[in-house]
Coordinates of C-alpha atoms and ligand atoms in Angstrom, one line a residue:
M78 CA -25.2 -45.9 -41.4
P79 CA -27.6 -46.6 -38.4
Q80 CA -27.0 -45.7 -35.3
I81 CA -28.3 -48.8 -33.8
A82 CA -29.8 -51.6 -35.6
V83 CA -32.6 -53.6 -33.9
V84 CA -33.8 -57.1 -35.1
G85 CA -37.3 -58.2 -34.8
A86 CA -40.3 -56.4 -34.8
G87 CA -42.0 -57.6 -32.3
P88 CA -42.9 -56.4 -28.8
A89 CA -39.7 -55.4 -27.7
G90 CA -38.0 -54.2 -30.9
C91 CA -40.5 -51.9 -31.5
L92 CA -41.0 -50.5 -28.0
A93 CA -36.8 -50.9 -27.9
A94 CA -36.9 -48.8 -31.8
K95 CA -39.6 -46.3 -30.3
Q96 CA -37.8 -45.3 -27.2
L97 CA -34.6 -44.7 -28.6
A98 CA -36.0 -43.2 -31.9
A99 CA -37.9 -40.5 -29.7
A100 CA -34.3 -40.0 -28.0
G101 CA -32.9 -39.3 -31.2
R102 CA -31.4 -41.8 -32.2
D103 CA -31.1 -43.2 -36.0
V104 CA -32.4 -46.9 -35.7
T105 CA -33.2 -49.5 -38.6
V106 CA -35.7 -52.2 -37.2
I107 CA -34.9 -55.8 -39.5
E108 CA -38.2 -57.4 -39.4
E109 CA -38.0 -61.3 -41.6
H110 CA -41.8 -60.8 -41.7
Q111 CA -44.3 -58.6 -43.8
T112 CA -45.6 -56.6 -41.1
A113 CA -44.5 -56.6 -37.3
G114 CA -46.9 -58.7 -34.8
R115 CA -47.0 -61.4 -37.0
P116 CA -48.1 -64.2 -37.0
A117 CA -49.3 -64.3 -33.7
H118 CA -48.6 -66.2 -31.5
C119 CA -49.7 -65.0 -27.5
A120 CA -52.8 -65.4 -25.5
G121 CA -52.5 -61.4 -24.9
I122 CA -53.2 -61.9 -21.1
V123 CA -51.6 -58.4 -19.6
T124 CA -52.3 -56.1 -16.1
A125 CA -53.4 -52.3 -15.9
E126 CA -50.2 -52.0 -15.1
T127 CA -48.8 -53.2 -18.6
I128 CA -50.9 -50.9 -20.4
R129 CA -50.0 -47.8 -18.0
M130 CA -46.8 -49.0 -19.4
A131 CA -47.5 -48.6 -22.7
G132 CA -48.8 -45.0 -22.3
F133 CA -51.6 -46.2 -25.0
R134 CA -55.0 -47.8 -24.5
P135 CA -54.3 -50.9 -27.0
D136 CA -57.5 -53.0 -28.2
I137 CA -59.0 -54.6 -25.5
L138 CA -60.7 -57.7 -26.3
G139 CA -61.3 -59.2 -22.8
T140 CA -61.3 -58.5 -19.2
V141 CA -61.0 -60.5 -16.8
C142 CA -62.5 -59.9 -13.1
A143 CA -62.0 -63.9 -11.8
A144 CA -59.8 -66.5 -12.1
D145 CA -60.4 -70.2 -11.4
V146 CA -57.9 -72.5 -10.8
V147 CA -58.9 -76.3 -11.5
F148 CA -56.9 -79.2 -10.0
P149 CA -56.6 -82.7 -11.9
D150 CA -59.1 -83.8 -9.2
G151 CA -61.5 -81.3 -10.1
R152 CA -60.8 -79.0 -7.2
R153 CA -61.4 -75.4 -8.2
I154 CA -59.7 -72.3 -5.8
S155 CA -61.2 -69.4 -7.4
V156 CA -60.0 -65.6 -7.3
E157 CA -62.8 -62.7 -7.6
R158 CA -62.2 -59.2 -7.1
R159 CA -64.7 -56.2 -8.5
N160 CA -61.3 -54.7 -10.3
P161 CA -60.3 -56.6 -13.3
I162 CA -57.3 -58.9 -12.7
A163 CA -56.2 -58.4 -16.3
Y164 CA -56.9 -57.6 -19.9
V165 CA -57.0 -59.5 -22.7
I166 CA -55.1 -57.6 -25.8
D167 CA -55.6 -57.7 -28.8
R168 CA -51.6 -58.5 -29.6
P169 CA -50.9 -58.0 -33.1
A170 CA -52.8 -54.7 -32.8
L171 CA -50.5 -53.8 -30.0
D172 CA -47.4 -54.8 -31.8
C173 CA -48.6 -52.1 -34.8
R174 CA -49.5 -49.7 -32.7
L175 CA -46.2 -50.0 -31.3
A176 CA -44.1 -50.3 -35.1
D177 CA -46.1 -47.3 -36.3
Q178 CA -45.0 -44.7 -32.6
A179 CA -41.2 -46.6 -33.7
A180 CA -41.7 -45.1 -37.7
E181 CA -43.7 -41.0 -36.6
Y182 CA -40.5 -41.0 -34.6
G183 CA -38.0 -41.6 -37.8
A184 CA -37.1 -45.4 -36.7
Q185 CA -36.9 -47.2 -40.5
F186 CA -38.3 -50.5 -40.6
L187 CA -36.9 -53.0 -43.1
Y188 CA -39.7 -55.8 -43.1
D189 CA -39.0 -59.0 -45.5
E190 CA -35.4 -58.9 -44.4
R191 CA -33.7 -61.7 -42.5
Y192 CA -30.7 -61.1 -40.3
I193 CA -28.2 -63.8 -40.5
S194 CA -25.3 -63.3 -38.6
S195 CA -22.7 -60.4 -37.1
V196 CA -19.8 -59.3 -37.4
I197 CA -18.3 -57.2 -34.4
T198 CA -15.1 -54.9 -34.8
P199 CA -13.3 -52.4 -33.2
R200 CA -15.3 -49.3 -34.4
E201 CA -18.9 -50.7 -35.8
V202 CA -20.9 -54.0 -36.1
R203 CA -21.5 -55.3 -39.3
V204 CA -25.2 -56.7 -39.8
Q205 CA -25.2 -59.5 -42.5
T206 CA -29.0 -59.8 -43.6
V207 CA -30.5 -61.8 -46.4
R208 CA -29.8 -58.6 -48.7
G209 CA -26.6 -58.0 -47.5
I210 CA -24.7 -56.0 -44.9
L211 CA -25.3 -53.1 -42.5
T212 CA -22.9 -51.2 -40.5
A213 CA -24.3 -49.7 -37.4
D214 CA -22.7 -48.6 -33.4
L215 CA -24.7 -51.2 -31.6
L216 CA -27.1 -54.5 -32.7
I217 CA -30.4 -55.0 -30.2
G218 CA -31.5 -58.7 -29.9
A219 CA -35.2 -58.5 -30.0
D220 CA -35.9 -61.9 -32.6
G221 CA -38.0 -63.4 -30.0
Q222 CA -37.7 -67.3 -28.5
C223 CA -35.9 -68.4 -31.2
S224 CA -33.1 -65.5 -30.8
R225 CA -29.8 -66.1 -33.2
V226 CA -28.4 -62.9 -31.7
A227 CA -28.5 -65.0 -27.6
A228 CA -26.9 -67.5 -29.8
S229 CA -24.0 -65.7 -30.9
L230 CA -23.3 -64.5 -27.3
R231 CA -22.6 -68.7 -27.6
D232 CA -23.6 -70.7 -24.7
N233 CA -26.6 -68.9 -24.5
A234 CA -30.0 -71.4 -25.0
A235 CA -32.6 -70.7 -22.4
R236 CA -32.7 -73.2 -19.7
E237 CA -36.0 -74.8 -20.9
Y238 CA -38.3 -74.1 -23.6
L239 CA -42.1 -74.8 -23.8
Y240 CA -44.5 -75.4 -26.6
G241 CA -47.4 -73.6 -26.4
M242 CA -51.0 -73.8 -29.0
Q243 CA -54.2 -72.4 -28.4
V244 CA -57.2 -71.6 -30.9
D245 CA -60.3 -68.9 -30.1
V246 CA -63.9 -70.4 -30.8
L247 CA -66.9 -68.6 -31.7
K248 CA -68.7 -68.8 -28.8
E249 CA -70.5 -66.6 -25.6
P250 CA -68.3 -67.7 -22.6
A251 CA -70.2 -69.2 -20.1
D252 CA -69.1 -65.9 -17.7
P253 CA -67.9 -63.0 -19.7
Y254 CA -65.1 -61.8 -16.8
R255 CA -64.0 -65.3 -15.9
M256 CA -61.3 -66.8 -16.7
V257 CA -60.0 -70.5 -16.5
L258 CA -56.7 -72.2 -15.7
R259 CA -56.5 -76.0 -15.8
L260 CA -53.9 -78.3 -14.0
G261 CA -52.7 -82.1 -14.4
R262 CA -50.5 -84.0 -17.2
E263 CA -53.6 -84.8 -18.9
L264 CA -54.4 -81.5 -20.5
A265 CA -51.0 -79.6 -19.9
P266 CA -47.7 -81.1 -18.6
G267 CA -45.2 -79.0 -17.0
F268 CA -47.7 -75.7 -17.6
F269 CA -51.7 -74.9 -17.2
S270 CA -53.8 -74.2 -19.9
W271 CA -56.4 -71.0 -20.6
E272 CA -59.5 -70.4 -21.3
L273 CA -60.2 -66.8 -21.6
P274 CA -63.5 -64.6 -22.5
L275 CA -63.2 -62.7 -25.4
G276 CA -66.6 -61.1 -26.2
D277 CA -68.4 -63.6 -28.6
R278 CA -64.9 -65.9 -28.7
V279 CA -63.2 -68.3 -26.0
R280 CA -59.4 -68.4 -26.4
V281 CA -58.7 -71.7 -25.5
G282 CA -54.6 -72.9 -25.2
L283 CA -51.6 -74.4 -23.0
C284 CA -48.0 -75.0 -22.6
V285 CA -46.7 -78.3 -22.6
T286 CA -43.2 -78.9 -22.0
P287 CA -41.5 -80.8 -25.1
Q288 CA -40.5 -84.3 -22.9
Y289 CA -44.8 -84.7 -23.1
G290 CA -44.7 -84.3 -27.0
P291 CA -46.2 -82.1 -29.2
P292 CA -49.2 -79.9 -27.6
A293 CA -52.0 -80.2 -30.0
P294 CA -53.4 -84.0 -28.7
Y295 CA -53.5 -82.2 -25.3
L296 CA -55.6 -78.9 -27.4
K297 CA -57.8 -81.6 -28.6
K298 CA -58.4 -83.2 -25.5
L299 CA -59.1 -80.0 -23.9
L300 CA -61.7 -78.7 -26.1
T301 CA -63.4 -82.2 -25.7
Q302 CA -63.0 -81.6 -22.0
T303 CA -64.7 -78.5 -22.2
G304 CA -67.1 -79.0 -24.5
L305 CA -65.9 -76.5 -27.0
N306 CA -65.0 -79.0 -29.7
S307 CA -67.9 -78.5 -31.7
S308 CA -67.3 -74.4 -31.5
R309 CA -65.9 -73.0 -34.8
V310 CA -62.2 -72.3 -34.5
V311 CA -61.6 -68.7 -35.8
A312 CA -58.0 -68.5 -35.1
R313 CA -55.4 -71.2 -34.5
Y314 CA -51.8 -69.7 -33.0
V315 CA -48.3 -71.7 -32.1
G316 CA -45.8 -70.3 -30.1
K317 CA -42.5 -71.3 -27.6
I318 CA -42.0 -69.4 -24.7
P319 CA -38.5 -69.7 -23.0
M320 CA -38.2 -70.1 -19.5
G321 CA -35.6 -69.8 -17.0
G322 CA -33.9 -66.7 -18.7
R323 CA -30.3 -66.6 -20.9
R324 CA -27.2 -66.5 -19.1
I325 CA -26.0 -63.5 -21.2
T326 CA -28.1 -60.3 -22.4
H327 CA -24.9 -58.5 -23.7
G328 CA -22.2 -59.1 -25.4
E329 CA -19.4 -55.8 -27.7
R330 CA -21.9 -54.0 -29.0
T331 CA -24.7 -56.0 -28.5
L332 CA -27.7 -55.9 -26.1
L333 CA -30.5 -58.3 -25.5
I334 CA -34.4 -57.7 -25.6
G335 CA -37.6 -59.3 -24.5
D336 CA -37.7 -63.5 -25.1
A337 CA -33.9 -63.1 -27.0
A338 CA -33.1 -62.3 -23.2
G339 CA -35.2 -64.7 -21.9
Q340 CA -37.4 -62.1 -19.7
V341 CA -40.2 -63.9 -19.4
K342 CA -41.7 -64.7 -15.9
P343 CA -41.1 -68.1 -15.1
V344 CA -44.6 -68.7 -13.2
S345 CA -46.7 -67.2 -16.1
G346 CA -45.3 -67.3 -19.0
G347 CA -46.0 -63.9 -19.5
G348 CA -43.3 -61.5 -21.3
L349 CA -44.5 -58.4 -22.1
Y350 CA -44.7 -56.6 -18.9
P351 CA -40.6 -57.4 -18.3
I352 CA -40.5 -55.9 -21.9
F353 CA -42.6 -52.5 -21.0
T354 CA -40.0 -52.6 -17.8
A355 CA -36.4 -53.5 -19.2
A356 CA -36.9 -51.3 -22.5
P357 CA -36.3 -47.9 -20.9
L358 CA -33.5 -49.7 -18.7
L359 CA -32.2 -50.5 -22.7
C360 CA -32.3 -47.0 -23.4
R361 CA -30.3 -45.6 -20.9
T362 CA -28.2 -48.0 -21.1
I363 CA -27.7 -47.0 -24.6
D364 CA -27.5 -43.0 -24.0
R365 CA -24.5 -43.5 -21.6
A366 CA -22.6 -45.7 -24.0
Y367 CA -22.9 -43.0 -26.2
E368 CA -22.1 -40.5 -23.6
M369 CA -18.4 -42.5 -23.4
S370 CA -18.5 -43.6 -26.6
D371 CA -18.2 -46.9 -25.1
F372 CA -19.9 -49.7 -26.4
S373 CA -17.5 -52.5 -24.6
T374 CA -19.3 -55.3 -22.9
T375 CA -18.2 -52.9 -19.7
V376 CA -20.2 -50.0 -20.3
L377 CA -23.1 -52.4 -21.7
S378 CA -22.8 -54.2 -18.7
L379 CA -25.1 -51.5 -17.0
Y380 CA -28.3 -52.9 -18.6
D381 CA -27.4 -56.5 -17.0
R382 CA -27.5 -55.0 -13.8
A383 CA -30.6 -52.6 -14.4
W384 CA -32.7 -55.4 -15.5
K385 CA -32.3 -58.1 -13.4
Q386 CA -32.4 -55.3 -10.1
A387 CA -35.9 -54.2 -11.5
L388 CA -37.3 -58.3 -12.2
G389 CA -33.9 -60.3 -11.1
K390 CA -36.2 -61.1 -7.9
E391 CA -39.6 -62.4 -9.4
F392 CA -37.6 -64.3 -11.9
D393 CA -35.6 -66.1 -9.6
R394 CA -38.8 -67.1 -7.0
G395 CA -40.7 -67.4 -10.0
W396 CA -38.1 -70.3 -11.1
Q397 CA -37.5 -71.6 -7.5
L398 CA -41.2 -72.0 -7.7
R399 CA -41.4 -73.6 -11.2
K400 CA -39.1 -76.1 -10.4
L401 CA -41.3 -77.4 -7.3
F402 CA -44.4 -77.0 -10.0
R403 CA -42.5 -79.7 -12.3
R404 CA -41.6 -82.3 -9.2
L405 CA -45.4 -82.6 -9.0
D406 CA -47.4 -85.1 -10.4
D407 CA -51.2 -84.9 -10.3
R408 CA -51.5 -86.5 -7.3
G409 CA -48.7 -84.2 -5.8
L410 CA -51.1 -81.4 -7.4
N411 CA -54.3 -82.6 -5.6
R412 CA -52.5 -82.5 -2.1
A413 CA -50.8 -79.0 -2.9
G414 CA -54.7 -78.1 -3.7
A415 CA -56.4 -78.9 -0.8
M416 CA -53.0 -77.5 1.2
M417 CA -54.3 -74.2 -0.7
D418 CA -58.2 -74.6 -0.2
T419 CA -58.5 -72.5 3.4
P420 CA -60.3 -69.4 3.5
E421 CA -56.9 -68.0 5.2
I422 CA -55.0 -68.9 1.7
R423 CA -57.7 -68.2 -0.2
E424 CA -57.7 -64.7 0.6
I425 CA -53.9 -64.3 0.3
L426 CA -54.9 -65.7 -3.6
D427 CA -57.7 -62.8 -3.7
T428 CA -54.9 -60.7 -3.6
V429 CA -52.6 -61.6 -6.0
D430 CA -50.7 -59.8 -8.9
L431 CA -50.2 -61.2 -12.2
D432 CA -46.7 -59.0 -12.6
R433 CA -45.3 -60.8 -9.1
P434 CA -47.3 -63.8 -8.8
S435 CA -44.0 -65.4 -6.8
D436 CA -45.2 -62.4 -3.9
L437 CA -47.7 -64.9 -2.6
A438 CA -45.2 -67.5 -1.5
K439 CA -44.4 -65.4 1.4
P440 CA -47.2 -65.1 3.3
V441 CA -48.6 -68.3 2.1
L442 CA -46.0 -70.0 3.6
A443 CA -46.1 -68.4 6.8
Q444 CA -49.2 -70.0 7.1
K445 CA -49.5 -72.5 10.1
G446 CA -47.9 -75.9 8.8
I447 CA -48.0 -75.6 5.4
K448 CA -44.0 -75.2 5.0
S449 CA -43.3 -78.6 6.2
K450 CA -46.4 -79.8 4.5
L451 CA -45.4 -78.7 1.2
L452 CA -41.6 -80.0 2.0
R453 CA -42.9 -83.4 2.6
L454 CA -45.3 -83.1 -0.8
V455 CA -42.4 -82.3 -2.8
V456 CA -39.8 -84.3 -1.1
S457 CA -42.3 -87.3 -1.6
A458 CA -42.9 -86.1 -5.8
R459 CA -42.6 -89.1 -7.9
L460 CA -40.5 -87.9 -11.0
Ligands
FAD722 C1 -48.7 -69.7 -26.6 C2 -48.0 -68.6 -26.0 C3 -48.8 -67.6 -25.1 C4 -48.3 -66.1 -24.6 N1 -49.1 -65.9 -23.8 C5 -48.7 -64.3 -23.1 C6 -49.4 -63.4 -22.4 O1 -50.8 -63.9 -22.1 N2 -49.2 -62.4 -22.2 C7 -47.5 -61.8 -21.9 O2 -47.4 -61.2 -21.8 N3 -47.3 -63.0 -22.9 C8 -48.0 -64.2 -23.4 N4 -46.3 -64.8 -23.6 C9 -45.1 -64.5 -24.4 C10 -45.0 -63.8 -25.6 O3 -46.3 -63.5 -26.4 C11 -44.0 -63.2 -25.5 O4 -42.8 -63.0 -24.4 C12 -43.3 -61.8 -26.8 O5 -43.9 -62.0 -27.5 C13 -42.1 -61.6 -26.5 O6 -41.7 -60.3 -27.4 P1 -40.6 -60.2 -28.2 O7 -40.6 -58.8 -29.2 O8 -39.5 -60.6 -27.7 O9 -40.7 -61.6 -29.8 P2 -41.6 -61.7 -30.5 O10 -43.2 -61.4 -30.1 O11 -41.5 -63.7 -30.9 O12 -40.8 -61.3 -31.6 C14 -39.9 -61.5 -31.8 C15 -39.3 -61.0 -33.6 O13 -38.5 -60.7 -34.3 C16 -38.8 -61.6 -35.7 N5 -37.2 -62.5 -35.7 C17 -37.0 -63.2 -35.4 N6 -35.7 -63.7 -36.6 C18 -35.6 -63.3 -37.2 C19 -34.2 -62.8 -37.5 N7 -33.6 -63.9 -38.2 N8 -34.4 -62.0 -38.7 C20 -35.3 -61.1 -38.6 N9 -36.5 -60.6 -37.5 C21 -36.7 -61.8 -36.6 C22 -39.8 -62.4 -35.7 O14 -40.8 -62.3 -36.9 C23 -41.1 -61.4 -34.9 O15 -41.7 -60.4 -34.8 C24 -47.3 -65.9 -24.7 C25 -46.1 -66.7 -25.7 C26 -47.0 -68.1 -26.4 C27 -46.0 -68.7 -27.4

């Protein structure tokens, strides 16, 4: 009997398995696909800090030193840096590398095995998979955006889901270090689109909120508008992002991590930095539970407290910003763009840390007259 059953061999499951196995725990990972990291859905944008936390250099496909934010009226606000703002990594390769490292520490991977349900008893958790039953002390739900483990904790849906789609097209980027983010209901209603430089390719994608329909027609429009529609598509990805967090991230003998826990940055939809932050906190809580031989919600709530202390401020502020952003139609976005387009605010935007984008809110709001203008904008926003 393994001590810990982990559902999902994405980055959250593989990283948790690696850290737990490295600490001497007996870990089994249950993954419904035949390998880790597939099917891919992520754009792969991470900061240098996330790479540092990974502890190894992932395969880097692109380096971003400049970012343009394009408003619906064509206004472009650019951030330029000497040092990279972000990197685009090979996400499937990252997941596989983490899985290999976990296996090297002794974690066992059951591929092609789907988690169905679990039953918690006073002595163990019984995990039902398509092939049989596995018993463990603890269950970790790292099964992504549609997590069944999270659903087993009841009334636990994410507050909002975004639908994403992207393609890699064979074309040299106009600027090999620049990413372009576009806002507006025409191209990416409810979120934004991205255009990332990947050497001899460009990765183009977007997310939309479901009320505006599926993302495919928007992507088609985006490819036409950016002149990339005649380039050969060499990869296609689809995926969902849970936004706004989940209410519950632990239960009796159960812990959640990654998308399963709703640990996604509300401004950018990025989930990798939160995973690298949460995994050591999850392992520390599990150590404590073993020390006390107690896998109850009382002890496991330490994890909840710890990850919310580390990430909660950014998540809460980011969610407030997201709610404001969603209220703005194209006219509102254009007016917000015009407000931001001053030398003083551009200077503030230049300092953006993609892991903590909401840190910009305070200095921006401290600019003379901005708070009242934004307030008027939000109040007058058409829904
Ligand atoms: C379009 C898009 C672009 C994104 N871009 C970025 C980005 O640039 N940067 C960033 O940081 N984040 C990005 N994200 C978010 C990021 O991809 C996720 O936060 C991250 O993948 C979450 O990892 P995870 O391990 O929690 O879940 P996942 O990566 O979804 O892994 C979950 C695993 O669980 C398995 N699984 C699910 N159900 C079961 C079951 N019942 N039984 C067995 N196995 C199961 C799945 O097969 C999968 O392997 C993006 C997401 C999308 C959709």
